[in-house]
mmCIF file with all atom_site columns, C-alpha atoms in Angstrom:
data_model
loop_
_atom_site.group_PDB
_atom_site.id
_atom_site.type_symbol
_atom_site.label_atom_id
_atom_site.label_alt_id
_atom_site.label_comp_id
_atom_site.label_asym_id
_atom_site.label_entity_id
_atom_site.label_seq_id
_atom_site.pdbx_PDB_ins_code
_atom_site.Cartn_x
_atom_site.Cartn_y
_atom_site.Cartn_z
_atom_site.occupancy
_atom_site.B_iso_or_equiv
_atom_site.pdbx_formal_charge
_atom_site.auth_seq_id
_atom_site.auth_comp_id
_atom_site.auth_asym_id
_atom_site.auth_atom_id
_atom_site.pdbx_PDB_model_num
ATOM 1   C CA . MET A 1 1   ? -14.860 -22.216 22.008 1.00 0.00 ? 1   MET A CA 1
ATOM 2   C CA . HIS A 1 2   ? -11.492 -23.048 23.516 1.00 0.00 ? 2   HIS A CA 1
ATOM 3   C CA . GLN A 1 3   ? -11.868 -25.300 26.533 1.00 0.00 ? 3   GLN A CA 1
ATOM 4   C CA . TYR A 1 4   ? -9.590  -24.671 29.504 1.00 0.00 ? 4   TYR A CA 1
ATOM 5   C CA . LYS A 1 5   ? -9.031  -27.725 31.686 1.00 0.00 ? 5   LYS A CA 1
ATOM 6   C CA . LEU A 1 6   ? -10.073 -27.243 35.276 1.00 0.00 ? 6   LEU A CA 1
ATOM 7   C CA . ASN A 1 7   ? -7.058  -29.048 36.652 1.00 0.00 ? 7   ASN A CA 1
ATOM 8   C CA . ILE A 1 8   ? -4.910  -26.051 35.723 1.00 0.00 ? 8   ILE A CA 1
ATOM 9   C CA . LEU A 1 9   ? -2.115  -26.162 38.187 1.00 0.00 ? 9   LEU A CA 1
ATOM 10  C CA . VAL A 1 10  ? -0.418  -23.485 36.106 1.00 0.00 ? 10  VAL A CA 1
ATOM 11  C CA . ILE A 1 11  ? -2.899  -20.837 37.220 1.00 0.00 ? 11  ILE A CA 1
ATOM 12  C CA . PHE A 1 12  ? 0.034   -18.660 38.245 1.00 0.00 ? 12  PHE A CA 1
ATOM 13  C CA . LEU A 1 13  ? 0.030   -17.655 34.574 1.00 0.00 ? 13  LEU A CA 1
ATOM 14  C CA . PHE A 1 14  ? -3.349  -16.017 35.077 1.00 0.00 ? 14  PHE A CA 1
ATOM 15  C CA . THR A 1 15  ? -4.462  -12.971 36.978 1.00 0.00 ? 15  THR A CA 1
ATOM 16  C CA . SER A 1 16  ? -6.804  -14.435 39.573 1.00 0.00 ? 16  SER A CA 1
ATOM 17  C CA . PHE A 1 17  ? -9.655  -13.154 41.707 1.00 0.00 ? 17  PHE A CA 1
ATOM 18  C CA . PHE A 1 18  ? -11.698 -14.831 44.386 1.00 0.00 ? 18  PHE A CA 1
ATOM 19  C CA . ILE A 1 19  ? -15.089 -13.257 44.939 1.00 0.00 ? 19  ILE A CA 1
ATOM 20  C CA . LYS A 1 20  ? -18.268 -14.083 46.770 1.00 0.00 ? 20  LYS A CA 1
ATOM 21  C CA . ALA A 1 21  ? -20.723 -14.371 43.905 1.00 0.00 ? 21  ALA A CA 1
ATOM 22  C CA . SER A 1 22  ? -23.681 -15.099 46.167 1.00 0.00 ? 22  SER A CA 1
ATOM 23  C CA . GLU A 1 23  ? -24.496 -16.502 49.543 1.00 0.00 ? 23  GLU A CA 1
ATOM 24  C CA . LYS A 1 24  ? -24.767 -19.950 47.942 1.00 0.00 ? 24  LYS A CA 1
ATOM 25  C CA . HIS A 1 25  ? -21.464 -20.318 46.147 1.00 0.00 ? 25  HIS A CA 1
ATOM 26  C CA . ASP A 1 26  ? -17.991 -18.852 45.785 1.00 0.00 ? 26  ASP A CA 1
ATOM 27  C CA . LEU A 1 27  ? -16.572 -17.979 42.379 1.00 0.00 ? 27  LEU A CA 1
ATOM 28  C CA . ASN A 1 28  ? -12.903 -18.177 41.462 1.00 0.00 ? 28  ASN A CA 1
ATOM 29  C CA . ILE A 1 29  ? -12.049 -16.077 38.389 1.00 0.00 ? 29  ILE A CA 1
ATOM 30  C CA . PHE A 1 30  ? -8.854  -16.418 36.378 1.00 0.00 ? 30  PHE A CA 1
ATOM 31  C CA . PHE A 1 31  ? -7.895  -13.990 33.595 1.00 0.00 ? 31  PHE A CA 1
ATOM 32  C CA . GLU A 1 32  ? -5.314  -14.960 30.989 1.00 0.00 ? 32  GLU A CA 1
ATOM 33  C CA . PHE A 1 33  ? -4.016  -11.391 30.759 1.00 0.00 ? 33  PHE A CA 1
ATOM 34  C CA . PRO A 1 34  ? -3.559  -8.821  33.556 1.00 0.00 ? 34  PRO A CA 1
ATOM 35  C CA . VAL A 1 35  ? -6.724  -6.953  34.458 1.00 0.00 ? 35  VAL A CA 1
ATOM 36  C CA . LYS A 1 36  ? -6.222  -3.280  33.593 1.00 0.00 ? 36  LYS A CA 1
ATOM 37  C CA . ASN A 1 37  ? -9.308  -2.009  31.751 1.00 0.00 ? 37  ASN A CA 1
ATOM 38  C CA . SER A 1 38  ? -12.331 -0.407  33.370 1.00 0.00 ? 38  SER A CA 1
ATOM 39  C CA . TYR A 1 39  ? -14.794 -2.864  31.814 1.00 0.00 ? 39  TYR A CA 1
ATOM 40  C CA . GLU A 1 40  ? -12.897 -5.796  33.362 1.00 0.00 ? 40  GLU A CA 1
ATOM 41  C CA . ILE A 1 41  ? -13.129 -4.195  36.802 1.00 0.00 ? 41  ILE A CA 1
ATOM 42  C CA . GLU A 1 42  ? -16.811 -3.481  36.179 1.00 0.00 ? 42  GLU A CA 1
ATOM 43  C CA . PHE A 1 43  ? -17.332 -7.121  35.226 1.00 0.00 ? 43  PHE A CA 1
ATOM 44  C CA . ILE A 1 44  ? -15.708 -8.328  38.447 1.00 0.00 ? 44  ILE A CA 1
ATOM 45  C CA . ASN A 1 45  ? -17.939 -6.029  40.483 1.00 0.00 ? 45  ASN A CA 1
ATOM 46  C CA . ASN A 1 46  ? -21.131 -6.875  38.587 1.00 0.00 ? 46  ASN A CA 1
ATOM 47  C CA . VAL A 1 47  ? -20.704 -10.634 38.515 1.00 0.00 ? 47  VAL A CA 1
ATOM 48  C CA . LYS A 1 48  ? -21.074 -10.667 42.310 1.00 0.00 ? 48  LYS A CA 1
ATOM 49  C CA . SER A 1 49  ? -24.794 -10.056 41.903 1.00 0.00 ? 49  SER A CA 1
ATOM 50  C CA . ILE A 1 50  ? -25.339 -12.474 39.002 1.00 0.00 ? 50  ILE A CA 1
ATOM 51  C CA . LYS A 1 51  ? -27.054 -15.766 39.773 1.00 0.00 ? 51  LYS A CA 1
ATOM 52  C CA . SER A 1 52  ? -24.911 -18.769 38.928 1.00 0.00 ? 52  SER A CA 1
ATOM 53  C CA . GLN A 1 53  ? -27.383 -19.988 36.300 1.00 0.00 ? 53  GLN A CA 1
ATOM 54  C CA . ASP A 1 54  ? -27.176 -16.591 34.544 1.00 0.00 ? 54  ASP A CA 1
ATOM 55  C CA . ILE A 1 55  ? -23.384 -16.221 34.468 1.00 0.00 ? 55  ILE A CA 1
ATOM 56  C CA . LYS A 1 56  ? -22.936 -17.794 31.007 1.00 0.00 ? 56  LYS A CA 1
ATOM 57  C CA . GLU A 1 57  ? -25.545 -15.479 29.498 1.00 0.00 ? 57  GLU A CA 1
ATOM 58  C CA . TYR A 1 58  ? -23.797 -12.513 31.114 1.00 0.00 ? 58  TYR A CA 1
ATOM 59  C CA . LEU A 1 59  ? -20.441 -13.656 29.751 1.00 0.00 ? 59  LEU A CA 1
ATOM 60  C CA . ASP A 1 60  ? -21.860 -14.031 26.242 1.00 0.00 ? 60  ASP A CA 1
ATOM 61  C CA . SER A 1 61  ? -22.900 -10.375 26.352 1.00 0.00 ? 61  SER A CA 1
ATOM 62  C CA . GLN A 1 62  ? -19.320 -9.200  27.022 1.00 0.00 ? 62  GLN A CA 1
ATOM 63  C CA . ASN A 1 63  ? -17.758 -8.478  23.616 1.00 0.00 ? 63  ASN A CA 1
ATOM 64  C CA . TRP A 1 64  ? -14.257 -8.109  25.155 1.00 0.00 ? 64  TRP A CA 1
ATOM 65  C CA . VAL A 1 65  ? -14.270 -11.796 26.157 1.00 0.00 ? 65  VAL A CA 1
ATOM 66  C CA . GLU A 1 66  ? -12.611 -13.930 23.489 1.00 0.00 ? 66  GLU A CA 1
ATOM 67  C CA . THR A 1 67  ? -13.204 -17.322 25.137 1.00 0.00 ? 67  THR A CA 1
ATOM 68  C CA . TYR A 1 68  ? -14.156 -18.579 28.565 1.00 0.00 ? 68  TYR A CA 1
ATOM 69  C CA . PHE A 1 69  ? -14.652 -21.747 30.547 1.00 0.00 ? 69  PHE A CA 1
ATOM 70  C CA . TYR A 1 70  ? -17.138 -21.874 33.424 1.00 0.00 ? 70  TYR A CA 1
ATOM 71  C CA . LYS A 1 71  ? -17.705 -24.789 35.779 1.00 0.00 ? 71  LYS A CA 1
ATOM 72  C CA . LYS A 1 72  ? -19.991 -24.876 38.795 1.00 0.00 ? 72  LYS A CA 1
ATOM 73  C CA . PHE A 1 73  ? -19.656 -27.735 41.242 1.00 0.00 ? 73  PHE A CA 1
ATOM 74  C CA . LEU A 1 74  ? -22.685 -28.871 43.210 1.00 0.00 ? 74  LEU A CA 1
ATOM 75  C CA . LEU A 1 75  ? -20.657 -28.874 46.393 1.00 0.00 ? 75  LEU A CA 1
ATOM 76  C CA . GLY A 1 76  ? -17.870 -26.345 46.566 1.00 0.00 ? 76  GLY A CA 1
ATOM 77  C CA . ASP A 1 77  ? -16.547 -23.475 44.511 1.00 0.00 ? 77  ASP A CA 1
ATOM 78  C CA . SER A 1 78  ? -17.222 -22.428 40.942 1.00 0.00 ? 78  SER A CA 1
ATOM 79  C CA . TYR A 1 79  ? -14.433 -21.648 38.477 1.00 0.00 ? 79  TYR A CA 1
ATOM 80  C CA . LEU A 1 80  ? -14.333 -19.191 35.620 1.00 0.00 ? 80  LEU A CA 1
ATOM 81  C CA . VAL A 1 81  ? -11.391 -18.806 33.217 1.00 0.00 ? 81  VAL A CA 1
ATOM 82  C CA . ILE A 1 82  ? -11.486 -15.839 30.821 1.00 0.00 ? 82  ILE A CA 1
ATOM 83  C CA . LYS A 1 83  ? -9.299  -14.994 27.844 1.00 0.00 ? 83  LYS A CA 1
ATOM 84  C CA . GLN A 1 84  ? -9.665  -11.322 26.905 1.00 0.00 ? 84  GLN A CA 1
ATOM 85  C CA . TYR A 1 85  ? -9.267  -9.717  23.493 1.00 0.00 ? 85  TYR A CA 1
ATOM 86  C CA . GLN A 1 86  ? -6.123  -7.574  23.497 1.00 0.00 ? 86  GLN A CA 1
ATOM 87  C CA . PRO A 1 87  ? -6.409  -4.140  21.843 1.00 0.00 ? 87  PRO A CA 1
ATOM 88  C CA . ILE A 1 88  ? -3.683  -2.665  19.634 1.00 0.00 ? 88  ILE A CA 1
ATOM 89  C CA . SER A 1 89  ? -5.545  0.553   18.826 1.00 0.00 ? 89  SER A CA 1
ATOM 90  C CA . LYS A 1 90  ? -8.732  2.549   19.146 1.00 0.00 ? 90  LYS A CA 1
ATOM 91  C CA . TRP A 1 91  ? -11.150 3.196   16.316 1.00 0.00 ? 91  TRP A CA 1
ATOM 92  C CA . ASN A 1 92  ? -12.696 6.681   16.192 1.00 0.00 ? 92  ASN A CA 1
ATOM 93  C CA . ASN A 1 93  ? -12.140 6.801   19.975 1.00 0.00 ? 93  ASN A CA 1
ATOM 94  C CA . SER A 1 94  ? -15.254 4.641   20.289 1.00 0.00 ? 94  SER A CA 1
ATOM 95  C CA . PHE A 1 95  ? -14.008 1.041   20.172 1.00 0.00 ? 95  PHE A CA 1
ATOM 96  C CA . PHE A 1 96  ? -10.921 -0.996  20.872 1.00 0.00 ? 96  PHE A CA 1
ATOM 97  C CA . ILE A 1 97  ? -9.513  -2.949  17.905 1.00 0.00 ? 97  ILE A CA 1
ATOM 98  C CA . ASN A 1 98  ? -7.383  -6.077  18.131 1.00 0.00 ? 98  ASN A CA 1
ATOM 99  C CA . GLU A 1 99  ? -4.842  -7.476  15.646 1.00 0.00 ? 99  GLU A CA 1
ATOM 100 C CA . ASP A 1 100 ? -7.587  -9.162  13.606 1.00 0.00 ? 100 ASP A CA 1
ATOM 101 C CA . GLY A 1 101 ? -9.796  -6.063  13.396 1.00 0.00 ? 101 GLY A CA 1
ATOM 102 C CA . LYS A 1 102 ? -12.240 -7.244  16.067 1.00 0.00 ? 102 LYS A CA 1
ATOM 103 C CA . LYS A 1 103 ? -14.135 -4.283  17.571 1.00 0.00 ? 103 LYS A CA 1
ATOM 104 C CA . PHE A 1 104 ? -14.997 -4.369  21.260 1.00 0.00 ? 104 PHE A CA 1
ATOM 105 C CA . LEU A 1 105 ? -15.669 -2.242  24.335 1.00 0.00 ? 105 LEU A CA 1
ATOM 106 C CA . ILE A 1 106 ? -13.257 0.637   24.919 1.00 0.00 ? 106 ILE A CA 1
ATOM 107 C CA . ASP A 1 107 ? -11.562 2.037   27.996 1.00 0.00 ? 107 ASP A CA 1
ATOM 108 C CA . LYS A 1 108 ? -10.981 5.634   26.964 1.00 0.00 ? 108 LYS A CA 1
ATOM 109 C CA . SER A 1 109 ? -8.385  6.195   29.680 1.00 0.00 ? 109 SER A CA 1
ATOM 110 C CA . VAL A 1 110 ? -6.000  3.735   27.989 1.00 0.00 ? 110 VAL A CA 1
ATOM 111 C CA . LYS A 1 111 ? -3.373  5.307   25.729 1.00 0.00 ? 111 LYS A CA 1
ATOM 112 C CA . LEU A 1 112 ? -3.336  3.567   22.350 1.00 0.00 ? 112 LEU A CA 1
ATOM 113 C CA . PRO A 1 113 ? -3.080  4.845   18.763 1.00 0.00 ? 113 PRO A CA 1
ATOM 114 C CA . ASN A 1 114 ? -6.427  6.024   17.432 1.00 0.00 ? 114 ASN A CA 1
ATOM 115 C CA . ILE A 1 115 ? -7.466  5.166   13.874 1.00 0.00 ? 115 ILE A CA 1
ATOM 116 C CA . ASP A 1 116 ? -9.863  7.844   12.659 1.00 0.00 ? 116 ASP A CA 1
ATOM 117 C CA . CYS A 1 117 ? -11.630 6.712   9.482  1.00 0.00 ? 117 CYS A CA 1
ATOM 118 C CA . ASP A 1 118 ? -14.749 5.167   7.986  1.00 0.00 ? 118 ASP A CA 1
ATOM 119 C CA . GLU A 1 119 ? -15.246 1.469   8.659  1.00 0.00 ? 119 GLU A CA 1
ATOM 120 C CA . SER A 1 120 ? -14.457 0.749   4.991  1.00 0.00 ? 120 SER A CA 1
ATOM 121 C CA . LYS A 1 121 ? -10.936 2.108   5.557  1.00 0.00 ? 121 LYS A CA 1
ATOM 122 C CA . LEU A 1 122 ? -10.305 0.522   8.952  1.00 0.00 ? 122 LEU A CA 1
ATOM 123 C CA . ASN A 1 123 ? -8.367  -2.468  7.599  1.00 0.00 ? 123 ASN A CA 1
ATOM 124 C CA . ASP A 1 124 ? -5.997  -0.153  5.689  1.00 0.00 ? 124 ASP A CA 1
ATOM 125 C CA . GLY A 1 125 ? -5.490  1.864   8.868  1.00 0.00 ? 125 GLY A CA 1
ATOM 126 C CA . LEU A 1 126 ? -4.578  -1.296  10.770 1.00 0.00 ? 126 LEU A CA 1
ATOM 127 C CA . ILE A 1 127 ? -2.122  -2.287  8.026  1.00 0.00 ? 127 ILE A CA 1
ATOM 128 C CA . LEU A 1 128 ? -0.407  1.097   8.319  1.00 0.00 ? 128 LEU A CA 1
ATOM 129 C CA . LEU A 1 129 ? -0.222  0.747   12.096 1.00 0.00 ? 129 LEU A CA 1
ATOM 130 C CA . ARG A 1 130 ? 1.262   -2.765  11.947 1.00 0.00 ? 130 ARG A CA 1
ATOM 131 C CA . LEU A 1 131 ? 3.857   -1.873  9.287  1.00 0.00 ? 131 LEU A CA 1
ATOM 132 C CA . LEU A 1 132 ? 4.891   1.604   10.454 1.00 0.00 ? 132 LEU A CA 1
ATOM 133 C CA . ARG A 1 133 ? 4.934   1.159   14.213 1.00 0.00 ? 133 ARG A CA 1
ATOM 134 C CA . PRO A 1 134 ? 8.090   -1.037  14.397 1.00 0.00 ? 134 PRO A CA 1
ATOM 135 C CA . VAL A 1 135 ? 10.008  1.422   12.212 1.00 0.00 ? 135 VAL A CA 1
ATOM 136 C CA . ILE A 1 136 ? 8.877   4.487   14.137 1.00 0.00 ? 136 ILE A CA 1
ATOM 137 C CA . ASN A 1 137 ? 9.460   2.845   17.512 1.00 0.00 ? 137 ASN A CA 1
ATOM 138 C CA . LYS A 1 138 ? 13.138  2.489   16.592 1.00 0.00 ? 138 LYS A CA 1
ATOM 139 C CA . ALA A 1 139 ? 13.345  6.276   16.816 1.00 0.00 ? 139 ALA A CA 1
ATOM 140 C CA . SER A 1 140 ? 11.823  6.117   20.322 1.00 0.00 ? 140 SER A CA 1
ATOM 141 C CA . LYS A 1 141 ? 8.641   7.664   18.934 1.00 0.00 ? 141 LYS A CA 1
ATOM 142 C CA . LYS A 1 142 ? 5.057   6.491   19.061 1.00 0.00 ? 142 LYS A CA 1
ATOM 143 C CA . ILE A 1 143 ? 2.096   6.776   16.728 1.00 0.00 ? 143 ILE A CA 1
ATOM 144 C CA . THR A 1 144 ? -0.849  8.516   18.375 1.00 0.00 ? 144 THR A CA 1
ATOM 145 C CA . LEU A 1 145 ? -3.205  9.042   15.441 1.00 0.00 ? 145 LEU A CA 1
ATOM 146 C CA . ILE A 1 146 ? -3.810  7.562   12.006 1.00 0.00 ? 146 ILE A CA 1
ATOM 147 C CA . SER A 1 147 ? -6.495  9.544   10.209 1.00 0.00 ? 147 SER A CA 1
ATOM 148 C CA . PHE A 1 148 ? -8.001  9.326   6.736  1.00 0.00 ? 148 PHE A CA 1
ATOM 149 C CA . GLU A 1 149 ? -9.566  12.092  4.686  1.00 0.00 ? 149 GLU A CA 1
ATOM 150 C CA . TYR A 1 150 ? -10.944 11.633  1.189  1.00 0.00 ? 150 TYR A CA 1
ATOM 151 C CA . GLY A 1 151 ? -8.921  13.630  -1.314 1.00 0.00 ? 151 GLY A CA 1
ATOM 152 C CA . GLU A 1 152 ? -5.971  13.866  1.083  1.00 0.00 ? 152 GLU A CA 1
ATOM 153 C CA . GLY A 1 153 ? -5.226  10.276  2.015  1.00 0.00 ? 153 GLY A CA 1
ATOM 154 C CA . TRP A 1 154 ? -3.662  9.080   5.263  1.00 0.00 ? 154 TRP A CA 1
ATOM 155 C CA . LEU A 1 155 ? -2.055  11.246  7.921  1.00 0.00 ? 155 LEU A CA 1
ATOM 156 C CA . ILE A 1 156 ? 0.028   9.657   10.689 1.00 0.00 ? 156 ILE A CA 1
ATOM 157 C CA . THR A 1 157 ? 0.684   11.850  13.715 1.00 0.00 ? 157 THR A CA 1
ATOM 158 C CA . LEU A 1 158 ? 3.378   11.006  16.250 1.00 0.00 ? 158 LEU A CA 1
ATOM 159 C CA . GLU A 1 159 ? 3.387   11.472  20.003 1.00 0.00 ? 159 GLU A CA 1
ATOM 160 C CA . ASP A 1 160 ? 5.124   14.856  20.024 1.00 0.00 ? 160 ASP A CA 1
ATOM 161 C CA . SER A 1 161 ? 2.676   16.158  17.363 1.00 0.00 ? 161 SER A CA 1
ATOM 162 C CA . TYR A 1 162 ? 5.661   17.651  15.507 1.00 0.00 ? 162 TYR A CA 1
ATOM 163 C CA . GLN A 1 163 ? 6.335   14.956  12.951 1.00 0.00 ? 163 GLN A CA 1
ATOM 164 C CA . LYS A 1 164 ? 3.591   13.879  10.556 1.00 0.00 ? 164 LYS A CA 1
ATOM 165 C CA . ILE A 1 165 ? 3.691   11.260  7.816  1.00 0.00 ? 165 ILE A CA 1
ATOM 166 C CA . ARG A 1 166 ? 1.445   11.165  4.760  1.00 0.00 ? 166 ARG A CA 1
ATOM 167 C CA . PHE A 1 167 ? 0.443   8.283   2.489  1.00 0.00 ? 167 PHE A CA 1
ATOM 168 C CA . SER A 1 168 ? -1.954  8.244   -0.429 1.00 0.00 ? 168 SER A CA 1
ATOM 169 C CA . GLU A 1 169 ? -5.315  6.542   -0.107 1.00 0.00 ? 169 GLU A CA 1
ATOM 170 C CA . LYS A 1 170 ? -4.128  3.523   -2.088 1.00 0.00 ? 170 LYS A CA 1
ATOM 171 C CA . PHE A 1 171 ? -0.650  3.055   -0.681 1.00 0.00 ? 171 PHE A CA 1
ATOM 172 C CA . THR A 1 172 ? 1.436   0.105   -1.860 1.00 0.00 ? 172 THR A CA 1
ATOM 173 C CA . GLY A 1 173 ? 3.911   -2.275  -0.291 1.00 0.00 ? 173 GLY A CA 1
ATOM 174 C CA . ASP A 1 174 ? 6.671   -0.581  -2.276 1.00 0.00 ? 174 ASP A CA 1
ATOM 175 C CA . LYS A 1 175 ? 5.770   2.766   -0.709 1.00 0.00 ? 175 LYS A CA 1
ATOM 176 C CA . ILE A 1 176 ? 5.965   1.238   2.760  1.00 0.00 ? 176 ILE A CA 1
ATOM 177 C CA . SER A 1 177 ? 9.384   -0.220  1.928  1.00 0.00 ? 177 SER A CA 1
ATOM 178 C CA . ASP A 1 178 ? 10.545  3.147   0.589  1.00 0.00 ? 178 ASP A CA 1
ATOM 179 C CA . PHE A 1 179 ? 9.428   4.769   3.816  1.00 0.00 ? 179 PHE A CA 1
ATOM 180 C CA . GLU A 1 180 ? 11.306  2.220   5.941  1.00 0.00 ? 180 GLU A CA 1
ATOM 181 C CA . ILE A 1 181 ? 14.523  2.904   4.013  1.00 0.00 ? 181 ILE A CA 1
ATOM 182 C CA . LEU A 1 182 ? 14.035  6.674   4.181  1.00 0.00 ? 182 LEU A CA 1
ATOM 183 C CA . TYR A 1 183 ? 13.138  6.706   7.875  1.00 0.00 ? 183 TYR A CA 1
ATOM 184 C CA . THR A 1 184 ? 16.142  4.577   8.752  1.00 0.00 ? 184 THR A CA 1
ATOM 185 C CA . TYR A 1 185 ? 18.371  6.989   6.812  1.00 0.00 ? 185 TYR A CA 1
ATOM 186 C CA . LEU A 1 186 ? 16.857  10.014  8.576  1.00 0.00 ? 186 LEU A CA 1
ATOM 187 C CA . LEU A 1 187 ? 17.305  8.381   11.954 1.00 0.00 ? 187 LEU A CA 1
ATOM 188 C CA . GLU A 1 188 ? 20.926  7.410   11.308 1.00 0.00 ? 188 GLU A CA 1
ATOM 189 C CA . ASN A 1 189 ? 21.729  10.954  10.160 1.00 0.00 ? 189 ASN A CA 1
ATOM 190 C CA . ASN A 1 190 ? 19.902  12.730  12.998 1.00 0.00 ? 190 ASN A CA 1
ATOM 191 C CA . LYS A 1 191 ? 17.426  14.370  10.634 1.00 0.00 ? 191 LYS A CA 1
ATOM 192 C CA . ASN A 1 192 ? 13.952  15.120  11.936 1.00 0.00 ? 192 ASN A CA 1
ATOM 193 C CA . PRO A 1 193 ? 11.603  16.546  9.287  1.00 0.00 ? 193 PRO A CA 1
ATOM 194 C CA . SER A 1 194 ? 8.230   17.816  10.412 1.00 0.00 ? 194 SER A CA 1
ATOM 195 C CA . ILE A 1 195 ? 6.469   16.250  7.415  1.00 0.00 ? 195 ILE A CA 1
ATOM 196 C CA . ILE A 1 196 ? 7.341   13.143  5.437  1.00 0.00 ? 196 ILE A CA 1
ATOM 197 C CA . ASP A 1 197 ? 5.037   12.997  2.438  1.00 0.00 ? 197 ASP A CA 1
ATOM 198 C CA . MET A 1 198 ? 5.039   9.654   0.626  1.00 0.00 ? 198 MET A CA 1
ATOM 199 C CA . ARG A 1 199 ? 2.193   10.500  -1.765 1.00 0.00 ? 199 ARG A CA 1
ATOM 200 C CA . ASN A 1 200 ? 4.454   11.571  -4.621 1.00 0.00 ? 200 ASN A CA 1
ATOM 201 C CA . LYS A 1 201 ? 4.927   8.752   -7.136 1.00 0.00 ? 201 LYS A CA 1
ATOM 202 C CA . SER A 1 202 ? 8.517   9.803   -7.845 1.00 0.00 ? 202 SER A CA 1
ATOM 203 C CA . GLY A 1 203 ? 9.663   9.774   -4.205 1.00 0.00 ? 203 GLY A CA 1
ATOM 204 C CA . ALA A 1 204 ? 9.160   11.509  -0.885 1.00 0.00 ? 204 ALA A CA 1
ATOM 205 C CA . ALA A 1 205 ? 8.812   15.179  0.003  1.00 0.00 ? 205 ALA A CA 1
ATOM 206 C CA . LEU A 1 206 ? 10.334  16.412  3.251  1.00 0.00 ? 206 LEU A CA 1
ATOM 207 C CA . ARG A 1 207 ? 9.580   19.604  5.134  1.00 0.00 ? 207 ARG A CA 1
ATOM 208 C CA . TYR A 1 208 ? 11.425  21.048  8.100  1.00 0.00 ? 208 TYR A CA 1
ATOM 209 C CA . ASP A 1 209 ? 9.510   23.397  10.385 1.00 0.00 ? 209 ASP A CA 1
ATOM 210 C CA . LYS A 1 210 ? 10.721  24.934  13.610 1.00 0.00 ? 210 LYS A CA 1
ATOM 211 C CA . LYS A 1 211 ? 9.341   23.319  16.729 1.00 0.00 ? 211 LYS A CA 1
#
């Protein structure tokens, strides 16, 4: 576990909260990243009623906490520093997923791409998200859904729901590179196909539908 030093005079880097944890002690909480998810707010509210000797056990039960440091002084305040896992997507609208594929508690109100697939395909879905998102973002578009269906492969749906991108189940690095080149060409030439199908071994198939 990463140890944060208590003499952090750089606490301005953290989102901080001061709460009355009990009548016996005050608890100062510092988050490494801004607090914005419902489970973080719930934690702040719930920890008020947790006895100081039970706080570590409570923290260990929070799967969104990557690391923490907790120190209780006999006389004076207690300090808690929390580093949260940062989600890059949802998985089946049931969990958050971070860059390393770690699954943890979800805040369903947060807008992030959803990867809809079996757990065995989750890593491939994350690879598609990491590789395609920078290219698609250049067109001021966002991925909202990456879904997998056996026999059909991968379907990537963009924010406007008009443009969809298809990859085969076992896509390759060469296919991703081909897509990057094609998408850059389409963007530079103001072309906006409704479907970009990369499953064909000989190239890509484009379809233009009316919006």
